[in-house]
Amino acid sequence: MRAAGFVYPYLPYRLDELHLDTAAVSAVLALWGAGWFTGQLLCGWLADRVGRRATLVSAMGVAAVSFPLLAEAHTPLALGVAAAVSGLVYDAPRPIVSALVADTVPDEPGRARITGWRHFAVNLGAATTGLVGGALAEPVGISVLFWCNAVVCAAFAVVALRVVPPPSSGHYLGNGAHRQAFTDPLLWLASLLILIPVAALFSILPMMMAQDGLPPTAYGWTQAASAAAVIGLSPLLNPWLVRRARRTTPMVGLLSTSGIILGAGMGSAGLASSTVGYGVAAVLAVPGEIIAFVAATDVLNRIAPPPSRGVYAGIWGTTLAAAVLCAPALGGWALALGGHHLVALTTLMTGLLGAALCLPLAALLHRPSRASA
């Protein structure tokens, strides 16, 4: 799925081909972001209410239709509608598959192992997307890439229909369990702050590199360095994280640690001025990124009642979408007000604040009947 995920990274290029004005481009991209944010929660809720398989198959079916519409639309209105719908389902598998893993794998070490390798696969796929898309965009066109993404989504829907089991009778509960998911704001706020440095790799970093006069190819090298670090470090960190998951306590401490690593790693980019320096900053943040995704999933698995696993995973997915929206706004403000050094300080403080907010989260696990409600 990620290797063919061309729609999101190449949407700005598609809009540029149409020679739209800045306001129209901004509106279409904002509608995509709003769809992504809403889709995480909606798909998680539907996964609990109507079933994992039905939601996953339906979402991928919608993607298979909406991506070609985005490829062929030309007017701002049509592009906006297609972008909103496409954003809604682009990352739909994230909360649904997370709930499926929690449903079908009974032990925490097994769940941590799968989560770690999922993150590895997503990054390997993202790296492939950049390489393949960059090579094919000019000879075949952006629209063809969008169609390819749609075909893969359709194939994924067929696979999901065949391999994901239907829900057992009485498996899903009502809204009471779902409302409980919104009573843990510390977890969502901590996750948002910790993920902002992750999103900074795709937003703040290119802004700073452009100010330093570095070409787009230099930013491509930092992306390649980050992906290579994930691919190289995941086989080393994943077994350790699996061993940590055998403990009876959740990975709240590791989630806090990931915030420190991410804040310091991406914050160091504010002190860089060369391609090598920015690449080193991206690599330094990678261990924190790997730990964050595994640790957050471990916490979710332990606190989410089984009937609300989709909603919990969906809300966590919205924190990633929100981080993608917040990171460029925060980075742009810091750049305008104090330059690269303020970006460094702001990114570091964001990670540290997220780490600090993790400290009270252990109390969530001591609530009576929390995970079995």
Tab-separated table of C-alpha atoms in Angstrom, residues 8 10 74 79 95 114 136 169 187 191 235 259 261 277 282 300 307 318:
chain	number	residue	atom	x	y	z
A	8	TYR	CA	-0.512	12.274	-0.971
A	10	TYR	CA	2.399	14.058	-5.416
A	74	HIS	CA	-9.757	20.051	-13.314
A	79	LEU	CA	-10.658	18.848	-6.947
A	95	PRO	CA	-6.546	2.387	12.849
A	114	ILE	CA	3.982	-6.719	14.475
A	136	LEU	CA	7.869	7.766	-13.379
A	169	SER	CA	-22.077	-11.942	17.012
A	187	LEU	CA	-2.508	10.607	26.036
A	191	SER	CA	1.114	11.978	21.383
A	235	PRO	CA	15.862	-5.020	13.055
A	259	GLY	CA	9.710	12.507	22.812
A	261	ILE	CA	14.947	11.767	21.288
A	277	GLY	CA	24.080	18.305	8.858
A	282	ALA	CA	17.019	13.295	10.444
A	300	LEU	CA	-3.345	1.879	23.452
A	307	PRO	CA	-15.044	-3.033	21.741
A	318	THR	CA	-5.878	11.953	14.350
